[in-house]
Amino acid sequence: MVFIQAKDYDDIGRRASSILISQVILNKKSVLGLATGSSPISTYQHMIKANASGLADFREVKTVNLDEYVGLDPAHNQSYFYFMNENLFKHINIDIAQTRVPSGISKDFAKECVDYENHIKSVGGVDIQLLGLGHNGHIGFNEPAEDFPVTTHCVDLTESTISANERFFEKREDVPTKAITMGIGTIMKARKIVLVVNGEAKADIVEKAFFGPVTPNIPASVLQLHPDVVIIGDAQAFSKIQNRI
Ligand code: GLP
């Protein structure tokens, strides 16, 4: 694992987007795995700038997203489909038909999960997967569990995740309680992983996930076993690991 300490949130985005952009410059047909949440927004802002300046061309890039809330229509302003359009896709020259977010309104979720895995295979797998980090150590929506879920699946969100996401909804009852997410195996198959994390509130989980035992109780801890992971964070998120990076 490589740790990069950035100056601040904007600098996290600048550094993460540099990695994604170099991938796209080297291979214009790259497959990017993308994430939602507040952590990757500055990364997307820098990707948008790189596209506007002509540095990065996304015309032939394909994307697959980590997860989606079950029950939210893509047009819902808190759906991850909507998030991706608002925060990235509509600002860059990507072909929207080449982007994919799992469906939160499938009539057959078992089939949607299998189709999603097959889609990732059919595009040749993920070159770089961007990740955030949940307060309880979740990646995508892989919540703490007894085992590492391997493939794309539906999950019940934990109370802590529902609470963390409450700020985006009018009231707690509006927060979806289920999600569809890539599995830990799906994420671990990405050839490179870039995780962005900021703020004091993540300091404890950063230490546990990356310097504690590998355990499905802290899903992100599995990243310790991946051969090519870059963790980009600010001084606050890295405050408990300063002397080890
Ligand atoms: C959400 C998402 C994750 C995200 C995480 C952290 O629930 N499903 O993909 O990484 O929680 O979110 P944030 O970056 O807003 O702290």
PDB file of C-alpha atoms and ligand atoms in Angstrom:
ATOM      1  CA  MET A   1       0.000   0.000   0.000  1.00  0.00           C
ATOM      2  CA  VAL A   2       1.232   3.453  -0.831  1.00  0.00           C
ATOM      3  CA  PHE A   3       0.041   6.386   1.298  1.00  0.00           C
ATOM      4  CA  ILE A   4       0.049   9.870  -0.167  1.00  0.00           C
ATOM      5  CA  GLN A   5      -0.593  12.713   2.227  1.00  0.00           C
ATOM      6  CA  ALA A   6      -2.249  15.598   0.457  1.00  0.00           C
ATOM      7  CA  LYS A   7      -2.395  19.213   1.636  1.00  0.00           C
ATOM      8  CA  ASP A   8      -6.170  19.403   1.790  1.00  0.00           C
ATOM      9  CA  TYR A   9      -9.382  18.084   0.219  1.00  0.00           C
ATOM     10  CA  ASP A  10      -8.753  19.810  -3.096  1.00  0.00           C
ATOM     11  CA  ASP A  11      -5.219  18.414  -3.222  1.00  0.00           C
ATOM     12  CA  ILE A  12      -6.580  14.895  -2.563  1.00  0.00           C
ATOM     13  CA  GLY A  13      -8.725  15.337  -5.665  1.00  0.00           C
ATOM     14  CA  ARG A  14      -5.845  16.707  -7.703  1.00  0.00           C
ATOM     15  CA  ARG A  15      -3.628  13.742  -6.838  1.00  0.00           C
ATOM     16  CA  ALA A  16      -6.320  11.092  -7.306  1.00  0.00           C
ATOM     17  CA  SER A  17      -7.432  12.552 -10.609  1.00  0.00           C
ATOM     18  CA  SER A  18      -3.808  12.615 -11.805  1.00  0.00           C
ATOM     19  CA  ILE A  19      -3.683   8.842 -11.402  1.00  0.00           C
ATOM     20  CA  LEU A  20      -7.005   8.326 -13.203  1.00  0.00           C
ATOM     21  CA  ILE A  21      -6.109  10.779 -15.940  1.00  0.00           C
ATOM     22  CA  SER A  22      -2.721   9.202 -16.619  1.00  0.00           C
ATOM     23  CA  GLN A  23      -4.507   5.879 -17.014  1.00  0.00           C
ATOM     24  CA  VAL A  24      -6.824   7.464 -19.585  1.00  0.00           C
ATOM     25  CA  ILE A  25      -3.944   9.176 -21.411  1.00  0.00           C
ATOM     26  CA  LEU A  26      -2.044   5.888 -21.639  1.00  0.00           C
ATOM     27  CA  ASN A  27      -5.114   3.930 -22.715  1.00  0.00           C
ATOM     28  CA  LYS A  28      -8.002   5.927 -24.123  1.00  0.00           C
ATOM     29  CA  LYS A  29     -10.230   2.841 -23.859  1.00  0.00           C
ATOM     30  CA  SER A  30      -9.662   2.474 -20.108  1.00  0.00           C
ATOM     31  CA  VAL A  31     -12.300   1.071 -17.769  1.00  0.00           C
ATOM     32  CA  LEU A  32     -12.676   3.214 -14.648  1.00  0.00           C
ATOM     33  CA  GLY A  33     -14.471   2.017 -11.528  1.00  0.00           C
ATOM     34  CA  LEU A  34     -16.134   5.008  -9.897  1.00  0.00           C
ATOM     35  CA  ALA A  35     -17.476   5.868  -6.457  1.00  0.00           C
ATOM     36  CA  THR A  36     -19.982   8.242  -4.904  1.00  0.00           C
ATOM     37  CA  GLY A  37     -20.147   9.978  -1.528  1.00  0.00           C
ATOM     38  CA  SER A  38     -18.555  13.276  -0.573  1.00  0.00           C
ATOM     39  CA  SER A  39     -14.950  12.019  -0.682  1.00  0.00           C
ATOM     40  CA  PRO A  40     -14.496  11.706  -4.490  1.00  0.00           C
ATOM     41  CA  ILE A  41     -16.121  15.015  -5.490  1.00  0.00           C
ATOM     42  CA  SER A  42     -12.837  16.966  -5.634  1.00  0.00           C
ATOM     43  CA  THR A  43     -11.377  14.133  -7.739  1.00  0.00           C
ATOM     44  CA  TYR A  44     -14.218  14.557 -10.229  1.00  0.00           C
ATOM     45  CA  GLN A  45     -13.723  18.326 -10.264  1.00  0.00           C
ATOM     46  CA  HIS A  46     -10.109  17.835 -11.312  1.00  0.00           C
ATOM     47  CA  MET A  47     -11.092  15.262 -13.936  1.00  0.00           C
ATOM     48  CA  ILE A  48     -13.553  17.800 -15.352  1.00  0.00           C
ATOM     49  CA  LYS A  49     -10.793  20.429 -15.507  1.00  0.00           C
ATOM     50  CA  ALA A  50      -8.449  17.998 -17.243  1.00  0.00           C
ATOM     51  CA  ASN A  51     -11.121  17.262 -19.822  1.00  0.00           C
ATOM     52  CA  ALA A  52     -11.873  20.949 -20.400  1.00  0.00           C
ATOM     53  CA  SER A  53      -8.181  21.733 -20.898  1.00  0.00           C
ATOM     54  CA  GLY A  54      -7.842  18.913 -23.438  1.00  0.00           C
ATOM     55  CA  LEU A  55      -5.474  16.885 -21.237  1.00  0.00           C
ATOM     56  CA  ALA A  56      -7.873  13.961 -20.831  1.00  0.00           C
ATOM     57  CA  ASP A  57     -10.220  12.630 -23.483  1.00  0.00           C
ATOM     58  CA  PHE A  58     -13.009  10.408 -22.143  1.00  0.00           C
ATOM     59  CA  ARG A  59     -14.742   9.664 -25.478  1.00  0.00           C
ATOM     60  CA  GLU A  60     -13.779   5.997 -25.446  1.00  0.00           C
ATOM     61  CA  VAL A  61     -13.573   5.458 -21.692  1.00  0.00           C
ATOM     62  CA  LYS A  62     -15.982   3.056 -20.015  1.00  0.00           C
ATOM     63  CA  THR A  63     -17.069   3.352 -16.392  1.00  0.00           C
ATOM     64  CA  VAL A  64     -18.711   1.069 -13.857  1.00  0.00           C
ATOM     65  CA  ASN A  65     -19.924   2.338 -10.516  1.00  0.00           C
ATOM     66  CA  LEU A  66     -19.597   0.604  -7.199  1.00  0.00           C
ATOM     67  CA  ASP A  67     -23.129   0.715  -5.929  1.00  0.00           C
ATOM     68  CA  GLU A  68     -26.666   2.112  -5.880  1.00  0.00           C
ATOM     69  CA  TYR A  69     -29.496   2.435  -3.364  1.00  0.00           C
ATOM     70  CA  VAL A  70     -32.260  -0.113  -3.775  1.00  0.00           C
ATOM     71  CA  GLY A  71     -35.588   1.596  -4.378  1.00  0.00           C
ATOM     72  CA  LEU A  72     -34.349   4.910  -5.728  1.00  0.00           C
ATOM     73  CA  ASP A  73     -35.309   5.778  -9.262  1.00  0.00           C
ATOM     74  CA  PRO A  74     -32.310   6.937 -11.345  1.00  0.00           C
ATOM     75  CA  ALA A  75     -34.007  10.359 -11.575  1.00  0.00           C
ATOM     76  CA  HIS A  76     -34.123  10.694  -7.753  1.00  0.00           C
ATOM     77  CA  ASN A  77     -31.716  13.425  -6.693  1.00  0.00           C
ATOM     78  CA  GLN A  78     -30.050  11.121  -4.142  1.00  0.00           C
ATOM     79  CA  SER A  79     -29.599   8.165  -6.481  1.00  0.00           C
ATOM     80  CA  TYR A  80     -26.008   7.389  -7.336  1.00  0.00           C
ATOM     81  CA  PHE A  81     -26.931   7.472 -11.038  1.00  0.00           C
ATOM     82  CA  TYR A  82     -28.037  11.084 -10.565  1.00  0.00           C
ATOM     83  CA  PHE A  83     -24.913  11.841  -8.493  1.00  0.00           C
ATOM     84  CA  MET A  84     -22.603  10.587 -11.244  1.00  0.00           C
ATOM     85  CA  ASN A  85     -24.356  12.624 -13.926  1.00  0.00           C
ATOM     86  CA  GLU A  86     -24.355  15.780 -11.827  1.00  0.00           C
ATOM     87  CA  ASN A  87     -20.825  15.501 -10.491  1.00  0.00           C
ATOM     88  CA  LEU A  88     -19.003  14.074 -13.489  1.00  0.00           C
ATOM     89  CA  PHE A  89     -20.633  12.628 -16.583  1.00  0.00           C
ATOM     90  CA  LYS A  90     -22.513  15.671 -17.834  1.00  0.00           C
ATOM     91  CA  HIS A  91     -19.363  17.798 -17.535  1.00  0.00           C
ATOM     92  CA  ILE A  92     -16.998  15.590 -19.575  1.00  0.00           C
ATOM     93  CA  ASN A  93     -17.005  14.202 -23.099  1.00  0.00           C
ATOM     94  CA  ILE A  94     -17.801  10.625 -22.068  1.00  0.00           C
ATOM     95  CA  ASP A  95     -20.334   8.565 -24.039  1.00  0.00           C
ATOM     96  CA  ILE A  96     -23.103   8.132 -21.453  1.00  0.00           C
ATOM     97  CA  ALA A  97     -23.989   4.764 -23.022  1.00  0.00           C
ATOM     98  CA  GLN A  98     -20.555   3.529 -21.916  1.00  0.00           C
ATOM     99  CA  THR A  99     -21.210   4.347 -18.262  1.00  0.00           C
ATOM    100  CA  ARG A 100     -22.976   1.983 -15.920  1.00  0.00           C
ATOM    101  CA  VAL A 101     -24.385   2.217 -12.405  1.00  0.00           C
ATOM    102  CA  PRO A 102     -26.150  -0.819 -10.904  1.00  0.00           C
ATOM    103  CA  SER A 103     -29.928  -0.504 -11.140  1.00  0.00           C
ATOM    104  CA  GLY A 104     -31.704   0.284  -7.893  1.00  0.00           C
ATOM    105  CA  ILE A 105     -35.112  -0.422  -9.381  1.00  0.00           C
ATOM    106  CA  SER A 106     -34.569  -3.783 -11.036  1.00  0.00           C
ATOM    107  CA  LYS A 107     -37.527  -6.162 -11.034  1.00  0.00           C
ATOM    108  CA  ASP A 108     -35.074  -9.043 -10.609  1.00  0.00           C
ATOM    109  CA  PHE A 109     -32.091  -8.176  -8.414  1.00  0.00           C
ATOM    110  CA  ALA A 110     -30.557 -11.641  -8.608  1.00  0.00           C
ATOM    111  CA  LYS A 111     -30.348 -11.178 -12.380  1.00  0.00           C
ATOM    112  CA  GLU A 112     -29.134  -7.573 -12.102  1.00  0.00           C
ATOM    113  CA  CYS A 113     -26.261  -8.742  -9.861  1.00  0.00           C
ATOM    114  CA  VAL A 114     -25.206 -11.481 -12.310  1.00  0.00           C
ATOM    115  CA  ASP A 115     -25.588  -9.121 -15.277  1.00  0.00           C
ATOM    116  CA  TYR A 116     -23.473  -6.485 -13.550  1.00  0.00           C
ATOM    117  CA  GLU A 117     -20.629  -8.938 -12.914  1.00  0.00           C
ATOM    118  CA  ASN A 118     -20.848 -10.158 -16.513  1.00  0.00           C
ATOM    119  CA  HIS A 119     -20.808  -6.602 -17.791  1.00  0.00           C
ATOM    120  CA  ILE A 120     -17.587  -5.867 -15.874  1.00  0.00           C
ATOM    121  CA  LYS A 121     -16.043  -9.035 -17.345  1.00  0.00           C
ATOM    122  CA  SER A 122     -17.239  -8.178 -20.840  1.00  0.00           C
ATOM    123  CA  VAL A 123     -15.510  -4.790 -20.781  1.00  0.00           C
ATOM    124  CA  GLY A 124     -12.259  -6.479 -19.741  1.00  0.00           C
ATOM    125  CA  GLY A 125     -12.302  -5.732 -16.002  1.00  0.00           C
ATOM    126  CA  VAL A 126     -11.562  -2.520 -14.155  1.00  0.00           C
ATOM    127  CA  ASP A 127      -8.233  -0.766 -14.764  1.00  0.00           C
ATOM    128  CA  ILE A 128      -8.496   1.592 -11.798  1.00  0.00           C
ATOM    129  CA  GLN A 129     -11.126   1.487  -9.082  1.00  0.00           C
ATOM    130  CA  LEU A 130     -11.724   4.698  -7.123  1.00  0.00           C
ATOM    131  CA  LEU A 131     -12.989   4.167  -3.564  1.00  0.00           C
ATOM    132  CA  GLY A 132     -14.144   6.171  -0.566  1.00  0.00           C
ATOM    133  CA  LEU A 133     -14.186   4.737   2.946  1.00  0.00           C
ATOM    134  CA  GLY A 134     -17.282   4.394   5.141  1.00  0.00           C
ATOM    135  CA  HIS A 135     -17.037   5.274   8.845  1.00  0.00           C
ATOM    136  CA  ASN A 136     -17.484   1.599   9.696  1.00  0.00           C
ATOM    137  CA  GLY A 137     -14.899   0.502   7.128  1.00  0.00           C
ATOM    138  CA  HIS A 138     -17.301  -0.251   4.310  1.00  0.00           C
ATOM    139  CA  ILE A 139     -16.185   0.009   0.687  1.00  0.00           C
ATOM    140  CA  GLY A 140     -18.903   0.369  -1.907  1.00  0.00           C
ATOM    141  CA  PHE A 141     -21.762  -0.811   0.282  1.00  0.00           C
ATOM    142  CA  ASN A 142     -19.961  -3.896   1.585  1.00  0.00           C
ATOM    143  CA  GLU A 143     -20.889  -3.581   5.225  1.00  0.00           C
ATOM    144  CA  PRO A 144     -19.092  -5.269   8.165  1.00  0.00           C
ATOM    145  CA  ALA A 145     -20.028  -8.957   8.012  1.00  0.00           C
ATOM    146  CA  GLU A 146     -18.867 -12.434   8.916  1.00  0.00           C
ATOM    147  CA  ASP A 147     -17.468 -13.126   5.461  1.00  0.00           C
ATOM    148  CA  PHE A 148     -16.221 -11.090   2.549  1.00  0.00           C
ATOM    149  CA  PRO A 149     -19.005 -11.074  -0.084  1.00  0.00           C
ATOM    150  CA  VAL A 150     -17.397 -12.016  -3.371  1.00  0.00           C
ATOM    151  CA  THR A 151     -19.598 -10.722  -6.170  1.00  0.00           C
ATOM    152  CA  THR A 152     -22.206  -8.014  -6.810  1.00  0.00           C
ATOM    153  CA  HIS A 153     -25.049  -8.489  -4.337  1.00  0.00           C
ATOM    154  CA  CYS A 154     -27.825  -6.761  -2.408  1.00  0.00           C
ATOM    155  CA  VAL A 155     -27.195  -5.714   1.193  1.00  0.00           C
ATOM    156  CA  ASP A 156     -29.067  -4.415   4.206  1.00  0.00           C
ATOM    157  CA  LEU A 157     -27.431  -1.165   5.235  1.00  0.00           C
ATOM    158  CA  THR A 158     -26.290  -0.897   8.848  1.00  0.00           C
ATOM    159  CA  GLU A 159     -27.716   1.694  11.234  1.00  0.00           C
ATOM    160  CA  SER A 160     -24.367   3.522  11.175  1.00  0.00           C
ATOM    161  CA  THR A 161     -24.425   3.828   7.373  1.00  0.00           C
ATOM    162  CA  ILE A 162     -28.052   4.939   7.396  1.00  0.00           C
ATOM    163  CA  SER A 163     -27.146   7.589   9.986  1.00  0.00           C
ATOM    164  CA  ALA A 164     -24.102   8.717   7.992  1.00  0.00           C
ATOM    165  CA  ASN A 165     -26.227   9.144   4.866  1.00  0.00           C
ATOM    166  CA  GLU A 166     -29.160  10.791   6.633  1.00  0.00           C
ATOM    167  CA  ARG A 167     -27.659  14.244   5.956  1.00  0.00           C
ATOM    168  CA  PHE A 168     -28.465  13.837   2.244  1.00  0.00           C
ATOM    169  CA  PHE A 169     -32.182  13.166   2.796  1.00  0.00           C
ATOM    170  CA  GLU A 170     -35.012  15.236   4.255  1.00  0.00           C
ATOM    171  CA  LYS A 171     -35.715  12.747   7.013  1.00  0.00           C
ATOM    172  CA  ARG A 172     -34.297   9.460   8.279  1.00  0.00           C
ATOM    173  CA  GLU A 173     -37.282   7.458   6.995  1.00  0.00           C
ATOM    174  CA  ASP A 174     -36.345   8.561   3.469  1.00  0.00           C
ATOM    175  CA  VAL A 175     -32.881   6.952   3.618  1.00  0.00           C
ATOM    176  CA  PRO A 176     -32.938   3.647   1.731  1.00  0.00           C
ATOM    177  CA  THR A 177     -32.209   0.637   3.920  1.00  0.00           C
ATOM    178  CA  LYS A 178     -30.898  -1.603   1.136  1.00  0.00           C
ATOM    179  CA  ALA A 179     -28.361  -1.259  -1.633  1.00  0.00           C
ATOM    180  CA  ILE A 180     -26.822  -3.169  -4.514  1.00  0.00           C
ATOM    181  CA  THR A 181     -23.043  -3.193  -4.509  1.00  0.00           C
ATOM    182  CA  MET A 182     -20.024  -4.708  -6.205  1.00  0.00           C
ATOM    183  CA  GLY A 183     -18.646  -7.442  -3.947  1.00  0.00           C
ATOM    184  CA  ILE A 184     -15.264  -7.423  -2.262  1.00  0.00           C
ATOM    185  CA  GLY A 185     -14.085  -9.897  -4.897  1.00  0.00           C
ATOM    186  CA  THR A 186     -15.289  -7.588  -7.675  1.00  0.00           C
ATOM    187  CA  ILE A 187     -13.368  -4.680  -6.135  1.00  0.00           C
ATOM    188  CA  MET A 188     -10.226  -6.747  -5.481  1.00  0.00           C
ATOM    189  CA  LYS A 189     -10.104  -7.792  -9.153  1.00  0.00           C
ATOM    190  CA  ALA A 190      -9.462  -4.177 -10.206  1.00  0.00           C
ATOM    191  CA  ARG A 191      -5.895  -3.885 -11.463  1.00  0.00           C
ATOM    192  CA  LYS A 192      -5.261  -0.765  -9.402  1.00  0.00           C
ATOM    193  CA  ILE A 193      -7.170   0.796  -6.519  1.00  0.00           C
ATOM    194  CA  VAL A 194      -7.140   4.444  -5.421  1.00  0.00           C
ATOM    195  CA  LEU A 195      -8.884   5.254  -2.134  1.00  0.00           C
ATOM    196  CA  VAL A 196      -9.563   8.857  -1.109  1.00  0.00           C
ATOM    197  CA  VAL A 197     -10.236   9.802   2.497  1.00  0.00           C
ATOM    198  CA  ASN A 198     -10.411  13.092   4.339  1.00  0.00           C
ATOM    199  CA  GLY A 199     -11.170  14.517   7.748  1.00  0.00           C
ATOM    200  CA  GLU A 200     -10.633  13.693  11.412  1.00  0.00           C
ATOM    201  CA  ALA A 201     -13.815  11.598  11.567  1.00  0.00           C
ATOM    202  CA  LYS A 202     -12.129   8.922   9.406  1.00  0.00           C
ATOM    203  CA  ALA A 203      -8.827   8.812  11.372  1.00  0.00           C
ATOM    204  CA  ASP A 204      -9.831   5.833  13.552  1.00  0.00           C
ATOM    205  CA  ILE A 205     -11.128   3.723  10.691  1.00  0.00           C
ATOM    206  CA  VAL A 206      -8.056   4.511   8.566  1.00  0.00           C
ATOM    207  CA  GLU A 207      -5.849   3.104  11.322  1.00  0.00           C
ATOM    208  CA  LYS A 208      -8.035   0.034  11.900  1.00  0.00           C
ATOM    209  CA  ALA A 209      -8.536  -0.754   8.212  1.00  0.00           C
ATOM    210  CA  PHE A 210      -4.949  -0.369   7.029  1.00  0.00           C
ATOM    211  CA  PHE A 211      -2.900  -1.212  10.126  1.00  0.00           C
ATOM    212  CA  GLY A 212      -5.169  -3.683  11.923  1.00  0.00           C
ATOM    213  CA  PRO A 213      -5.977  -7.309  11.110  1.00  0.00           C
ATOM    214  CA  VAL A 214      -7.612  -8.201   7.795  1.00  0.00           C
ATOM    215  CA  THR A 215     -11.193  -9.009   8.757  1.00  0.00           C
ATOM    216  CA  PRO A 216     -14.646  -8.888   7.138  1.00  0.00           C
ATOM    217  CA  ASN A 217     -15.692  -6.859  10.198  1.00  0.00           C
ATOM    218  CA  ILE A 218     -13.764  -4.028   8.579  1.00  0.00           C
ATOM    219  CA  PRO A 219     -14.288  -4.669   4.857  1.00  0.00           C
ATOM    220  CA  ALA A 220     -11.654  -2.132   3.705  1.00  0.00           C
ATOM    221  CA  SER A 221      -8.975  -4.104   5.583  1.00  0.00           C
ATOM    222  CA  VAL A 222      -8.968  -6.562   2.672  1.00  0.00           C
ATOM    223  CA  LEU A 223      -7.225  -3.883   0.604  1.00  0.00           C
ATOM    224  CA  GLN A 224      -4.035  -4.715   2.537  1.00  0.00           C
ATOM    225  CA  LEU A 225      -3.918  -7.864   0.375  1.00  0.00           C
ATOM    226  CA  HIS A 226      -4.211  -6.062  -2.976  1.00  0.00           C
ATOM    227  CA  PRO A 227      -0.905  -5.606  -4.822  1.00  0.00           C
ATOM    228  CA  ASP A 228      -1.521  -2.067  -6.068  1.00  0.00           C
ATOM    229  CA  VAL A 229      -3.387   0.262  -3.716  1.00  0.00           C
ATOM    230  CA  VAL A 230      -2.839   3.987  -3.275  1.00  0.00           C
ATOM    231  CA  ILE A 231      -4.479   5.686  -0.291  1.00  0.00           C
ATOM    232  CA  ILE A 232      -4.681   9.461  -0.646  1.00  0.00           C
ATOM    233  CA  GLY A 233      -5.681  11.411   2.448  1.00  0.00           C
ATOM    234  CA  ASP A 234      -5.237  14.635   4.364  1.00  0.00           C
ATOM    235  CA  ALA A 235      -3.327  15.096   7.630  1.00  0.00           C
ATOM    236  CA  GLN A 236      -6.558  14.764   9.620  1.00  0.00           C
ATOM    237  CA  ALA A 237      -7.511  11.387   8.143  1.00  0.00           C
ATOM    238  CA  PHE A 238      -3.895  10.202   8.571  1.00  0.00           C
ATOM    239  CA  SER A 239      -3.494  11.630  12.086  1.00  0.00           C
ATOM    240  CA  LYS A 240      -3.378   8.191  13.770  1.00  0.00           C
ATOM    241  CA  ILE A 241      -0.926   6.667  11.294  1.00  0.00           C
ATOM    242  CA  GLN A 242       1.544   9.539  10.879  1.00  0.00           C
ATOM    243  CA  ASN A 243       4.563   7.645  12.220  1.00  0.00           C
ATOM    244  CA  ARG A 244       3.848   4.578  10.056  1.00  0.00           C
ATOM    245  CA  ILE A 245       3.607   6.089   6.577  1.00  0.00           C
TER     246      ILE A 245
HETATM  247  C1  GLP B   1     -21.337   5.732   1.071  1.00  0.00           C
HETATM  248  C2  GLP B   1     -20.983   4.992  -0.248  1.00  0.00           C
HETATM  249  C3  GLP B   1     -19.515   4.652  -0.296  1.00  0.00           C
HETATM  250  C4  GLP B   1     -18.736   5.824   0.231  1.00  0.00           C
HETATM  251  C5  GLP B   1     -18.960   5.967   1.692  1.00  0.00           C
HETATM  252  C6  GLP B   1     -18.302   7.172   2.325  1.00  0.00           C
HETATM  253  O1  GLP B   1     -22.360   5.158   1.795  1.00  0.00           O
HETATM  254  N1  GLP B   1     -21.732   3.839  -0.579  1.00  0.00           N
HETATM  255  O2  GLP B   1     -19.170   4.290  -1.620  1.00  0.00           O
HETATM  256  O3  GLP B   1     -17.358   5.621   0.010  1.00  0.00           O
HETATM  257  O4  GLP B   1     -20.310   5.851   2.031  1.00  0.00           O
HETATM  258  O5  GLP B   1     -18.972   8.352   2.026  1.00  0.00           O
HETATM  259  P1  GLP B   1     -18.348   9.758   2.206  1.00  0.00           P
HETATM  260  O6  GLP B   1     -17.288   9.883   1.184  1.00  0.00           O
HETATM  261  O7  GLP B   1     -19.476  10.731   1.981  1.00  0.00           O
HETATM  262  O8  GLP B   1     -17.795   9.824   3.602  1.00  0.00           O
END
